[in-house]
Amino acid sequence: MEDFRYKEYDGLGLAELIKRKEVKPTEVLSEAIKAIEEHNPKLNAVINKFYDKAEKQAENVDLEGTFAGVPMLLKDIAQEVEGEKITAGSKAYQGYRAKIDSTYVKQVRKTGALFVGQTNVPEFALMGITEPKYYGPTRNPWNLGHTPGGSSGGSAAAVATGMVPIAGANDGGGSIRIPGSYCGLFGMKPTRGRTPVGPVYGRLWQGASVDHILSRTVRDSAAMLDEIKIYEKAAAFHTQPFAGSYLQQVQGGPAEKLTIAFSVQSPLGAEVHKECQEAVYKTARLLESMGHNMVEMDAPVDGRKIAKSYLTMYFGEVAATLASLEDVLGRKAKMSDVELPTWILGLVGKATSAEEIVLSIREWDNAAIAMEAFHETYDFFMTPTTAFPPAKIGELEPTASEKLAMTAAGKLSLSGILKKAGTVEQVAKNNLKRTPFTQLANLTGQPAMTVPVHLTPDGLPVGVQFMAARGREDLLYTLAAQLEQTDIWIPVQSNPIF
């Protein structure tokens, strides 16, 4: 094909060219590799490359697949490819190779997508920034001095620069939506139980974490969810099946008149940057002009209780992760095996009681019940995706005094004292202040999306989040497709590196 401009096409667009035999899968893959090699040295988004395997796959692509011949990156956690490294951003896993494909990978493979590599993540996907010590920080293509967010930051940076049109992502507290917001992308966190978590696990982060993709277009996200939504018998959670096509929802025309509640108030009672507020207000004005009914109000939940219950799970999961390292290392983990904050989080997790865990899960269920009743009146709940624009690289590092206190406590394994002092909880809450809006959907199991609708005066994207009732991704996709056709939608192609 003459004048083939790889970056101009989304995933479905590339697949259509390949199906019509206007371009070969090998040619498309070659363009993806060129883009990765050109941009990755500046961004550090891709940390493991599968070029040889992808080239072999490109020579024998089944053209029936929805994404046949389309280059795609996977995230370096929970998206295992048999025989390939998967490190979860940690040096503790530096010698580990996946024993089998994850069910997510098996489902995506059926679409004909070509896996070209893995993307950078914070250690064990624990942060809303992507700055692992093992691989180094990933940078935001809109401004290299800033974070692309996390934990799917590598995937977001790669898609936002046109390395690939789609990339694997997962979301346990905002890890699809936060980097989607920071990099000007569309990101859908599906309903709990909609996408696979097996075959090794029956739940991830007690059901808070789900897998999907980050994309430049709404239709790519919808088409991929059509392909990966399955009933997984051994999974701990299932959701009501969706018999229709999400892609058809995107193509089905404007949404009907909807009732949308919205708020710019932090559920933690903390500051929300004026640009993040403006993103919501201008979106509300647009939606009202389209005929939708807009109501400014808060969600019917206690934001501080939600944050506390999220952090309780978070601490416990880190402790369990460190305990499971014995299977990988052949010995018990020690402080030098992981990053200092990870170790300290694990110590706090050890001091977290079974009672606290049970009470936190009850809080999740209380919130889910309240939000289900809420959505009987309101189709969506709209908020800023994040409370602040992207932080600068290194800005959220613990202070020198915090590191000193954590190092001393870590060496002495003073888990109870650490928990009582609240040092780690305060560091965690300080980070949550920047991203307080996303955790609610993870705990309730609701679907939620971020849409790219605003740029700050210095050219950094901030997104707007919409939540819907459980099982209503179709409603979210319909609204997203409607917004995508308006001038409010920020084209990712306008970032300096694309």
Short mmCIF file of C-alpha atoms in Angstrom, two decimals:
data_model
loop_
_atom_site.label_atom_id
_atom_site.label_comp_id
_atom_site.label_asym_id
_atom_site.label_seq_id
_atom_site.Cartn_x
_atom_site.Cartn_y
_atom_site.Cartn_z
CA MET A 1 0.00 0.00 0.00
CA GLU A 2 1.47 3.35 -1.02
CA ASP A 3 1.86 6.06 1.61
CA PHE A 4 0.78 3.72 4.42
CA ARG A 5 0.62 5.88 7.54
CA TYR A 6 0.55 3.36 10.36
CA LYS A 7 -0.21 5.82 13.16
CA GLU A 8 -3.31 7.20 11.47
CA TYR A 9 -5.23 3.98 12.06
CA ASP A 10 -6.72 2.52 15.20
CA GLY A 11 -6.68 -1.24 15.78
CA LEU A 12 -9.87 -1.97 13.86
CA GLY A 13 -8.70 0.28 11.05
CA LEU A 14 -5.45 -1.65 10.69
CA ALA A 15 -7.31 -4.96 10.84
CA GLU A 16 -9.62 -3.81 8.04
CA LEU A 17 -6.67 -2.86 5.83
CA ILE A 18 -5.14 -6.29 6.44
CA LYS A 19 -8.41 -8.11 5.73
CA ARG A 20 -8.74 -6.21 2.43
CA LYS A 21 -5.12 -7.16 1.70
CA GLU A 22 -4.18 -3.52 1.19
CA VAL A 23 -1.29 -4.04 3.56
CA LYS A 24 0.43 -7.16 4.90
CA PRO A 25 0.60 -8.04 8.60
CA THR A 26 4.40 -8.11 8.30
CA GLU A 27 4.36 -4.52 7.00
CA VAL A 28 2.15 -3.36 9.85
CA LEU A 29 4.38 -5.11 12.38
CA SER A 30 7.46 -3.51 10.83
CA GLU A 31 5.92 -0.07 11.35
CA ALA A 32 5.12 -0.88 14.97
CA ILE A 33 8.68 -2.00 15.63
CA LYS A 34 10.01 1.18 14.01
CA ALA A 35 7.75 3.28 16.22
CA ILE A 36 8.85 1.43 19.37
CA GLU A 37 12.52 1.75 18.50
CA GLU A 38 12.08 5.45 17.72
CA HIS A 39 10.12 6.49 20.79
CA ASN A 40 10.92 4.02 23.54
CA PRO A 41 14.42 5.37 24.33
CA LYS A 42 12.75 8.64 25.38
CA LEU A 43 9.78 7.11 27.18
CA ASN A 44 10.89 3.75 28.64
CA ALA A 45 7.42 2.32 28.07
CA VAL A 46 8.41 -1.09 26.67
CA ILE A 47 10.67 -3.24 28.86
CA ASN A 48 10.52 -6.59 27.07
CA LYS A 49 10.27 -7.20 23.31
CA PHE A 50 8.76 -10.20 21.50
CA TYR A 51 9.80 -9.19 17.99
CA ASP A 52 10.91 -12.62 16.79
CA LYS A 53 7.74 -14.36 17.92
CA ALA A 54 5.59 -11.56 16.52
CA GLU A 55 7.31 -11.78 13.14
CA LYS A 56 6.63 -15.52 12.93
CA GLN A 57 3.03 -14.97 13.96
CA ALA A 58 2.62 -12.20 11.35
CA GLU A 59 3.51 -14.62 8.57
CA ASN A 60 0.57 -16.91 9.40
CA VAL A 61 -2.22 -14.63 10.62
CA ASP A 62 -5.79 -15.93 10.56
CA LEU A 63 -7.57 -13.04 8.88
CA GLU A 64 -10.88 -13.94 10.56
CA GLY A 65 -9.78 -12.46 13.89
CA THR A 66 -11.20 -9.08 14.93
CA PHE A 67 -7.69 -7.67 15.41
CA ALA A 68 -5.91 -9.93 12.91
CA GLY A 69 -2.36 -8.70 12.38
CA VAL A 70 -2.69 -5.72 14.73
CA PRO A 71 0.39 -5.08 16.92
CA MET A 72 -0.33 -5.00 20.64
CA LEU A 73 1.66 -4.72 23.85
CA LEU A 74 0.89 -6.59 27.07
CA LYS A 75 1.33 -5.34 30.62
CA ASP A 76 4.15 -6.79 32.72
CA ILE A 77 1.80 -8.15 35.36
CA ALA A 78 -1.05 -10.71 35.26
CA GLN A 79 -0.85 -10.99 31.45
CA GLU A 80 1.47 -13.97 31.22
CA VAL A 81 2.75 -15.41 27.94
CA GLU A 82 4.07 -18.94 28.29
CA GLY A 83 7.88 -19.00 28.27
CA GLU A 84 8.27 -15.23 28.47
CA LYS A 85 9.53 -13.15 31.38
CA ILE A 86 6.94 -11.52 33.60
CA THR A 87 8.45 -9.51 36.43
CA ALA A 88 5.65 -7.29 37.78
CA GLY A 89 8.21 -4.50 37.74
CA SER A 90 10.32 -6.15 40.44
CA LYS A 91 13.89 -7.43 40.48
CA ALA A 92 12.60 -10.28 42.68
CA TYR A 93 11.08 -11.78 39.52
CA GLN A 94 14.04 -11.10 37.25
CA GLY A 95 14.61 -14.79 36.50
CA TYR A 96 10.98 -15.86 36.37
CA ARG A 97 9.25 -17.03 33.19
CA ALA A 98 5.55 -17.70 32.80
CA LYS A 99 4.61 -21.37 32.86
CA ILE A 100 1.35 -20.92 30.90
CA ASP A 101 -0.64 -18.28 29.07
CA SER A 102 -3.08 -16.39 31.25
CA THR A 103 -6.71 -16.77 30.19
CA TYR A 104 -6.71 -13.09 29.22
CA VAL A 105 -3.79 -13.71 26.85
CA LYS A 106 -5.53 -16.78 25.41
CA GLN A 107 -8.64 -14.76 24.67
CA VAL A 108 -6.73 -11.86 23.12
CA ARG A 109 -4.63 -14.26 21.06
CA LYS A 110 -7.85 -15.53 19.43
CA THR A 111 -8.41 -12.05 18.00
CA GLY A 112 -5.25 -12.38 15.88
CA ALA A 113 -3.44 -9.53 17.64
CA LEU A 114 0.37 -9.72 17.47
CA PHE A 115 2.10 -9.50 20.86
CA VAL A 116 5.20 -7.36 20.33
CA GLY A 117 6.32 -6.91 23.94
CA GLN A 118 5.53 -5.95 27.51
CA THR A 119 5.08 -2.56 29.12
CA ASN A 120 6.56 -1.03 32.24
CA VAL A 121 4.73 -1.08 35.58
CA PRO A 122 5.47 0.12 39.12
CA GLU A 123 6.63 -2.70 41.37
CA PHE A 124 3.72 -5.15 41.79
CA ALA A 125 1.45 -2.50 40.19
CA LEU A 126 1.14 -0.76 43.55
CA MET A 127 1.35 2.90 42.54
CA GLY A 128 -0.53 5.42 40.43
CA ILE A 129 2.81 6.33 38.86
CA THR A 130 5.20 4.13 36.87
CA GLU A 131 8.65 4.57 38.40
CA PRO A 132 10.01 1.12 39.30
CA LYS A 133 13.58 1.00 40.54
CA TYR A 134 14.27 -2.11 38.47
CA TYR A 135 13.42 -0.62 35.07
CA GLY A 136 13.39 3.11 35.74
CA PRO A 137 10.53 5.56 35.19
CA THR A 138 8.22 5.73 32.21
CA ARG A 139 7.63 9.25 30.93
CA ASN A 140 4.53 11.01 29.70
CA PRO A 141 4.58 11.75 25.93
CA TRP A 142 2.76 15.04 26.51
CA ASN A 143 5.63 16.23 28.74
CA LEU A 144 8.65 14.03 29.40
CA GLY A 145 9.16 15.54 32.85
CA HIS A 146 5.83 14.14 34.06
CA THR A 147 4.45 10.71 34.88
CA PRO A 148 2.07 8.86 32.54
CA GLY A 149 0.35 7.53 35.66
CA GLY A 150 0.10 3.94 36.76
CA SER A 151 0.02 1.19 37.12
CA SER A 152 -0.60 0.78 33.37
CA GLY A 153 1.70 3.70 32.66
CA GLY A 154 3.89 1.89 30.16
CA SER A 155 0.86 0.80 28.17
CA ALA A 156 -0.60 4.31 28.20
CA ALA A 157 2.64 5.95 27.05
CA ALA A 158 3.04 3.40 24.25
CA VAL A 159 -0.49 3.89 22.92
CA ALA A 160 -0.31 7.67 23.27
CA THR A 161 2.79 7.80 21.06
CA GLY A 162 1.41 5.50 18.38
CA MET A 163 3.79 2.61 19.08
CA VAL A 164 0.68 0.40 19.05
CA PRO A 165 -3.01 1.26 18.79
CA ILE A 166 -3.97 -0.89 21.80
CA ALA A 167 -2.16 -2.23 24.86
CA GLY A 168 -3.05 -4.55 27.71
CA ALA A 169 -3.92 -2.95 31.02
CA ASN A 170 -5.51 -3.86 34.33
CA ASP A 171 -7.18 -1.84 37.04
CA GLY A 172 -7.28 -2.57 40.77
CA GLY A 173 -7.68 1.00 42.04
CA GLY A 174 -7.62 3.12 38.89
CA SER A 175 -4.75 1.61 36.92
CA ILE A 176 -6.54 1.84 33.55
CA ARG A 177 -8.30 5.13 34.18
CA ILE A 178 -5.46 7.10 35.83
CA PRO A 179 -2.91 6.59 33.01
CA GLY A 180 -5.73 6.95 30.48
CA SER A 181 -6.48 10.37 31.97
CA TYR A 182 -2.83 11.43 32.14
CA CYS A 183 -2.05 10.35 28.57
CA GLY A 184 -5.21 11.51 26.81
CA LEU A 185 -6.62 8.04 26.12
CA PHE A 186 -9.89 6.18 26.45
CA GLY A 187 -9.93 3.59 29.22
CA MET A 188 -12.73 1.28 30.35
CA LYS A 189 -12.59 -0.67 33.60
CA PRO A 190 -15.16 -3.45 33.07
CA THR A 191 -17.60 -4.82 35.62
CA ARG A 192 -16.09 -7.25 38.12
CA GLY A 193 -16.32 -10.74 36.65
CA ARG A 194 -16.64 -9.55 33.05
CA THR A 195 -13.07 -10.37 31.98
CA PRO A 196 -10.95 -13.41 32.86
CA VAL A 197 -8.53 -13.67 35.78
CA GLY A 198 -7.51 -17.35 35.44
CA PRO A 199 -6.33 -19.96 35.18
CA VAL A 200 -3.97 -19.57 38.15
CA TYR A 201 -6.17 -17.14 40.09
CA GLY A 202 -9.86 -17.02 40.91
CA ARG A 203 -9.73 -13.38 41.96
CA LEU A 204 -7.20 -10.55 41.90
CA TRP A 205 -7.01 -8.05 44.75
CA GLN A 206 -10.16 -9.61 46.28
CA GLY A 207 -12.03 -8.88 43.06
CA ALA A 208 -10.99 -5.24 42.82
CA SER A 209 -8.67 -5.82 39.85
CA VAL A 210 -9.86 -6.57 36.31
CA ASP A 211 -8.09 -6.70 32.92
CA HIS A 212 -8.82 -4.92 29.66
CA ILE A 213 -6.94 -2.50 27.34
CA LEU A 214 -6.08 1.14 26.80
CA SER A 215 -6.89 2.56 23.39
CA ARG A 216 -7.06 5.73 21.33
CA THR A 217 -10.62 5.04 20.16
CA VAL A 218 -13.79 3.92 21.88
CA ARG A 219 -14.53 1.31 19.22
CA ASP A 220 -11.24 -0.54 19.78
CA SER A 221 -12.04 -0.88 23.48
CA ALA A 222 -15.58 -2.06 22.76
CA ALA A 223 -14.46 -4.59 20.14
CA MET A 224 -11.84 -6.05 22.45
CA LEU A 225 -14.31 -6.38 25.32
CA ASP A 226 -16.60 -8.29 22.96
CA GLU A 227 -13.74 -10.74 22.42
CA ILE A 228 -12.49 -11.22 25.98
CA LYS A 229 -15.77 -11.28 27.96
CA ILE A 230 -16.21 -14.89 28.97
CA TYR A 231 -17.80 -17.00 31.69
CA GLU A 232 -14.93 -18.39 33.70
CA LYS A 233 -16.20 -21.33 35.77
CA ALA A 234 -13.47 -21.23 38.41
CA ALA A 235 -13.53 -17.46 38.90
CA ALA A 236 -14.75 -16.18 42.24
CA PHE A 237 -16.99 -13.55 40.64
CA HIS A 238 -19.36 -13.58 37.69
CA THR A 239 -21.52 -10.88 36.22
CA GLN A 240 -24.71 -11.03 34.22
CA PRO A 241 -23.79 -11.92 30.62
CA PHE A 242 -24.20 -9.26 27.96
CA ALA A 243 -25.83 -10.91 24.97
CA GLY A 244 -25.30 -8.03 22.57
CA SER A 245 -22.23 -6.47 20.99
CA TYR A 246 -20.41 -3.61 22.65
CA LEU A 247 -19.11 -2.58 19.25
CA GLN A 248 -22.68 -2.20 18.03
CA GLN A 249 -23.37 0.08 21.00
CA VAL A 250 -20.59 2.35 19.77
CA GLN A 251 -22.01 2.33 16.24
CA GLY A 252 -25.62 2.61 17.30
CA GLY A 253 -25.98 6.39 17.23
CA PRO A 254 -26.49 9.00 19.98
CA ALA A 255 -27.41 8.01 23.50
CA GLU A 256 -30.98 8.56 24.67
CA LYS A 257 -31.68 11.32 27.17
CA LEU A 258 -29.83 10.36 30.33
CA THR A 259 -29.76 11.53 33.93
CA ILE A 260 -26.20 12.18 35.05
CA ALA A 261 -25.10 13.06 38.58
CA PHE A 262 -21.74 14.77 38.86
CA SER A 263 -19.37 16.06 41.50
CA VAL A 264 -15.98 17.76 41.61
CA GLN A 265 -15.59 17.29 45.37
CA SER A 266 -12.87 14.91 46.54
CA PRO A 267 -14.36 12.00 48.51
CA LEU A 268 -11.49 12.54 50.94
CA GLY A 269 -12.45 16.17 51.51
CA ALA A 270 -9.13 17.25 49.99
CA GLU A 271 -8.20 19.71 47.27
CA VAL A 272 -9.18 19.16 43.65
CA HIS A 273 -7.14 21.10 41.08
CA LYS A 274 -9.11 23.76 39.21
CA GLU A 275 -8.27 22.19 35.83
CA CYS A 276 -9.70 18.84 36.91
CA GLN A 277 -12.83 20.62 38.10
CA GLU A 278 -13.09 22.53 34.83
CA ALA A 279 -12.87 19.28 32.87
CA VAL A 280 -16.04 18.10 34.64
CA TYR A 281 -17.91 21.40 34.41
CA LYS A 282 -17.30 21.86 30.71
CA THR A 283 -18.32 18.25 30.05
CA ALA A 284 -21.49 18.81 32.10
CA ARG A 285 -22.29 21.93 30.07
CA LEU A 286 -21.85 20.02 26.83
CA LEU A 287 -23.97 17.08 27.98
CA GLU A 288 -26.71 19.43 29.11
CA SER A 289 -26.66 21.12 25.71
CA MET A 290 -27.15 17.67 24.18
CA GLY A 291 -30.35 17.21 26.14
CA HIS A 292 -29.11 15.15 29.08
CA ASN A 293 -30.31 15.94 32.60
CA MET A 294 -27.38 17.05 34.80
CA VAL A 295 -27.55 17.04 38.62
CA GLU A 296 -24.63 18.17 40.79
CA MET A 297 -24.39 15.95 43.87
CA ASP A 298 -22.03 13.58 45.70
CA ALA A 299 -22.13 9.80 45.67
CA PRO A 300 -24.10 8.21 48.55
CA VAL A 301 -21.00 6.72 50.20
CA ASP A 302 -18.48 7.77 52.82
CA GLY A 303 -15.31 8.53 50.84
CA ARG A 304 -13.02 8.23 53.84
CA LYS A 305 -14.40 4.79 54.70
CA ILE A 306 -13.94 3.74 51.07
CA ALA A 307 -10.31 4.90 51.13
CA LYS A 308 -9.67 3.12 54.43
CA SER A 309 -11.21 -0.14 53.22
CA TYR A 310 -9.23 0.07 49.99
CA LEU A 311 -5.96 0.62 51.86
CA THR A 312 -6.74 -2.28 54.23
CA MET A 313 -7.00 -4.62 51.25
CA TYR A 314 -3.95 -2.99 49.66
CA PHE A 315 -1.73 -3.56 52.70
CA GLY A 316 -2.92 -7.15 53.05
CA GLU A 317 -2.31 -7.91 49.36
CA VAL A 318 1.25 -6.58 49.54
CA ALA A 319 1.97 -8.74 52.58
CA ALA A 320 0.59 -11.78 50.73
CA THR A 321 2.64 -10.95 47.63
CA LEU A 322 5.85 -10.79 49.67
CA ALA A 323 4.99 -14.08 51.38
CA SER A 324 4.46 -15.75 47.99
CA LEU A 325 7.92 -14.65 46.81
CA GLU A 326 9.29 -17.68 48.66
CA ASP A 327 8.00 -19.84 45.79
CA VAL A 328 9.95 -17.72 43.30
CA LEU A 329 13.14 -17.09 45.26
CA GLY A 330 13.37 -20.48 46.98
CA ARG A 331 13.64 -18.70 50.32
CA LYS A 332 11.78 -16.12 52.35
CA ALA A 333 11.86 -12.61 50.91
CA LYS A 334 14.05 -10.01 52.56
CA MET A 335 14.03 -6.24 52.50
CA SER A 336 16.69 -5.96 49.79
CA ASP A 337 14.62 -8.06 47.36
CA VAL A 338 12.05 -5.31 46.80
CA GLU A 339 11.72 -1.56 46.93
CA LEU A 340 11.67 0.00 50.40
CA PRO A 341 8.06 1.25 50.26
CA THR A 342 6.91 -2.19 49.09
CA TRP A 343 8.61 -3.87 52.03
CA ILE A 344 7.12 -1.41 54.51
CA LEU A 345 3.65 -1.79 53.01
CA GLY A 346 4.05 -5.52 53.51
CA LEU A 347 4.98 -5.04 57.16
CA VAL A 348 1.86 -2.96 57.71
CA GLY A 349 -0.10 -5.70 55.97
CA LYS A 350 1.27 -8.23 58.45
CA ALA A 351 -0.03 -6.09 61.27
CA THR A 352 -3.48 -5.84 59.68
CA SER A 353 -5.92 -8.15 61.43
CA ALA A 354 -8.42 -10.58 59.96
CA GLU A 355 -11.11 -8.48 61.63
CA GLU A 356 -10.01 -5.40 59.71
CA ILE A 357 -10.03 -7.30 56.42
CA VAL A 358 -13.56 -8.61 57.00
CA LEU A 359 -14.85 -5.18 58.01
CA SER A 360 -13.28 -3.63 54.93
CA ILE A 361 -14.96 -6.14 52.61
CA ARG A 362 -18.28 -5.40 54.32
CA GLU A 363 -17.70 -1.74 53.53
CA TRP A 364 -17.24 -2.67 49.86
CA ASP A 365 -20.58 -4.45 49.91
CA ASN A 366 -22.32 -1.57 51.68
CA ALA A 367 -21.01 0.79 49.03
CA ALA A 368 -22.13 -1.55 46.23
CA ILE A 369 -25.66 -1.70 47.66
CA ALA A 370 -25.80 2.10 48.00
CA MET A 371 -24.53 2.67 44.46
CA GLU A 372 -26.95 0.14 42.97
CA ALA A 373 -29.84 2.07 44.54
CA PHE A 374 -28.27 5.34 43.33
CA HIS A 375 -28.23 4.09 39.73
CA GLU A 376 -31.94 3.37 39.82
CA THR A 377 -32.28 7.15 39.52
CA TYR A 378 -29.02 8.23 37.89
CA ASP A 379 -27.61 6.57 34.76
CA PHE A 380 -24.09 7.81 35.47
CA PHE A 381 -21.94 9.33 38.17
CA MET A 382 -19.38 11.73 36.69
CA THR A 383 -16.25 13.01 38.44
CA PRO A 384 -12.74 14.09 37.54
CA THR A 385 -10.70 10.97 36.83
CA THR A 386 -7.93 12.37 39.02
CA ALA A 387 -7.77 15.26 41.47
CA PHE A 388 -4.58 16.70 39.95
CA PRO A 389 -2.85 16.75 36.58
CA PRO A 390 0.13 14.39 36.14
CA ALA A 391 2.83 14.76 38.80
CA LYS A 392 6.44 15.36 37.88
CA ILE A 393 8.75 12.36 37.76
CA GLY A 394 10.01 11.73 41.30
CA GLU A 395 7.55 14.16 42.89
CA LEU A 396 5.72 11.46 44.85
CA GLU A 397 8.84 9.77 46.22
CA PRO A 398 8.85 9.50 50.03
CA THR A 399 10.80 12.30 51.68
CA ALA A 400 14.27 11.69 53.09
CA SER A 401 12.89 11.61 56.64
CA GLU A 402 10.14 9.19 55.63
CA LYS A 403 12.68 6.92 53.96
CA LEU A 404 14.91 7.03 57.06
CA ALA A 405 12.01 6.10 59.33
CA MET A 406 10.89 3.31 57.00
CA THR A 407 14.42 1.92 56.65
CA ALA A 408 14.91 1.79 60.41
CA ALA A 409 11.51 0.21 60.96
CA GLY A 410 12.03 -2.23 58.10
CA LYS A 411 15.34 -3.48 59.44
CA LEU A 412 13.74 -4.15 62.80
CA SER A 413 10.49 -5.49 61.28
CA LEU A 414 8.51 -3.21 63.56
CA SER A 415 5.22 -3.84 61.80
CA GLY A 416 3.00 -3.10 64.78
CA ILE A 417 4.80 0.15 65.60
CA LEU A 418 4.71 1.21 61.96
CA LYS A 419 0.98 0.64 61.80
CA LYS A 420 0.33 2.39 65.08
CA ALA A 421 2.43 5.39 64.05
CA GLY A 422 0.52 5.63 60.79
CA THR A 423 3.61 6.63 58.79
CA VAL A 424 2.94 4.36 55.84
CA GLU A 425 -0.78 4.98 55.89
CA GLN A 426 -0.09 8.70 55.70
CA VAL A 427 2.23 8.26 52.71
CA ALA A 428 -0.41 6.11 51.01
CA LYS A 429 -3.18 8.60 51.74
CA ASN A 430 -1.02 11.43 50.41
CA ASN A 431 -0.81 9.52 47.13
CA LEU A 432 -4.56 8.81 47.16
CA LYS A 433 -5.23 12.54 47.48
CA ARG A 434 -4.13 12.88 43.86
CA THR A 435 -6.33 9.99 42.72
CA PRO A 436 -9.30 9.69 45.12
CA PHE A 437 -12.06 9.12 42.57
CA THR A 438 -11.22 5.79 40.98
CA GLN A 439 -11.17 3.28 43.85
CA LEU A 440 -14.93 3.31 44.45
CA ALA A 441 -15.71 1.43 41.22
CA ASN A 442 -13.09 -1.21 42.03
CA LEU A 443 -14.63 -1.90 45.42
CA THR A 444 -18.25 -1.92 44.23
CA GLY A 445 -17.43 -3.87 41.06
CA GLN A 446 -19.00 -1.26 38.78
CA PRO A 447 -17.78 -0.43 35.30
CA ALA A 448 -16.14 2.96 34.90
CA MET A 449 -14.42 4.80 32.09
CA THR A 450 -12.16 7.79 31.58
CA VAL A 451 -12.63 10.01 28.55
CA PRO A 452 -10.02 12.51 27.25
CA VAL A 453 -11.79 15.86 27.30
CA HIS A 454 -9.42 18.51 28.66
CA LEU A 455 -5.90 19.90 28.40
CA THR A 456 -4.38 22.14 31.06
CA PRO A 457 -2.86 25.48 29.95
CA ASP A 458 0.57 23.82 29.96
CA GLY A 459 -0.65 21.04 27.69
CA LEU A 460 -1.20 18.12 30.07
CA PRO A 461 -4.32 15.94 29.67
CA VAL A 462 -6.83 15.35 32.43
CA GLY A 463 -9.80 13.06 31.92
CA VAL A 464 -13.33 12.79 33.20
CA GLN A 465 -14.63 9.58 34.77
CA PHE A 466 -18.09 8.07 34.36
CA MET A 467 -19.41 5.21 36.50
CA ALA A 468 -22.50 3.16 35.66
CA ALA A 469 -24.46 0.38 37.35
CA ARG A 470 -22.88 -3.05 37.36
CA GLY A 471 -23.15 -4.75 34.00
CA ARG A 472 -23.81 -1.52 32.07
CA GLU A 473 -20.65 -1.15 30.01
CA ASP A 474 -23.01 -0.88 27.04
CA LEU A 475 -24.42 2.38 28.40
CA LEU A 476 -20.93 3.76 29.01
CA TYR A 477 -19.78 2.88 25.50
CA THR A 478 -22.82 4.56 23.95
CA LEU A 479 -22.12 7.80 25.81
CA ALA A 480 -18.39 7.63 25.09
CA ALA A 481 -19.08 7.25 21.37
CA GLN A 482 -21.33 10.29 21.52
CA LEU A 483 -18.65 12.38 23.25
CA GLU A 484 -15.97 11.13 20.85
CA GLN A 485 -17.78 12.90 17.99
CA THR A 486 -17.66 16.30 19.71
CA ASP A 487 -14.98 19.00 19.80
CA ILE A 488 -14.45 18.34 23.52
CA TRP A 489 -12.60 15.08 22.77
CA ILE A 490 -8.81 15.63 22.86
CA PRO A 491 -7.06 13.95 19.92
CA VAL A 492 -4.06 12.00 21.23
CA GLN A 493 -2.34 12.81 17.93
CA SER A 494 -1.83 16.35 19.24
CA ASN A 495 0.75 15.31 21.82
CA PRO A 496 4.31 16.38 20.98
CA ILE A 497 5.72 12.88 20.42
CA PHE A 498 2.91 11.22 18.43
#
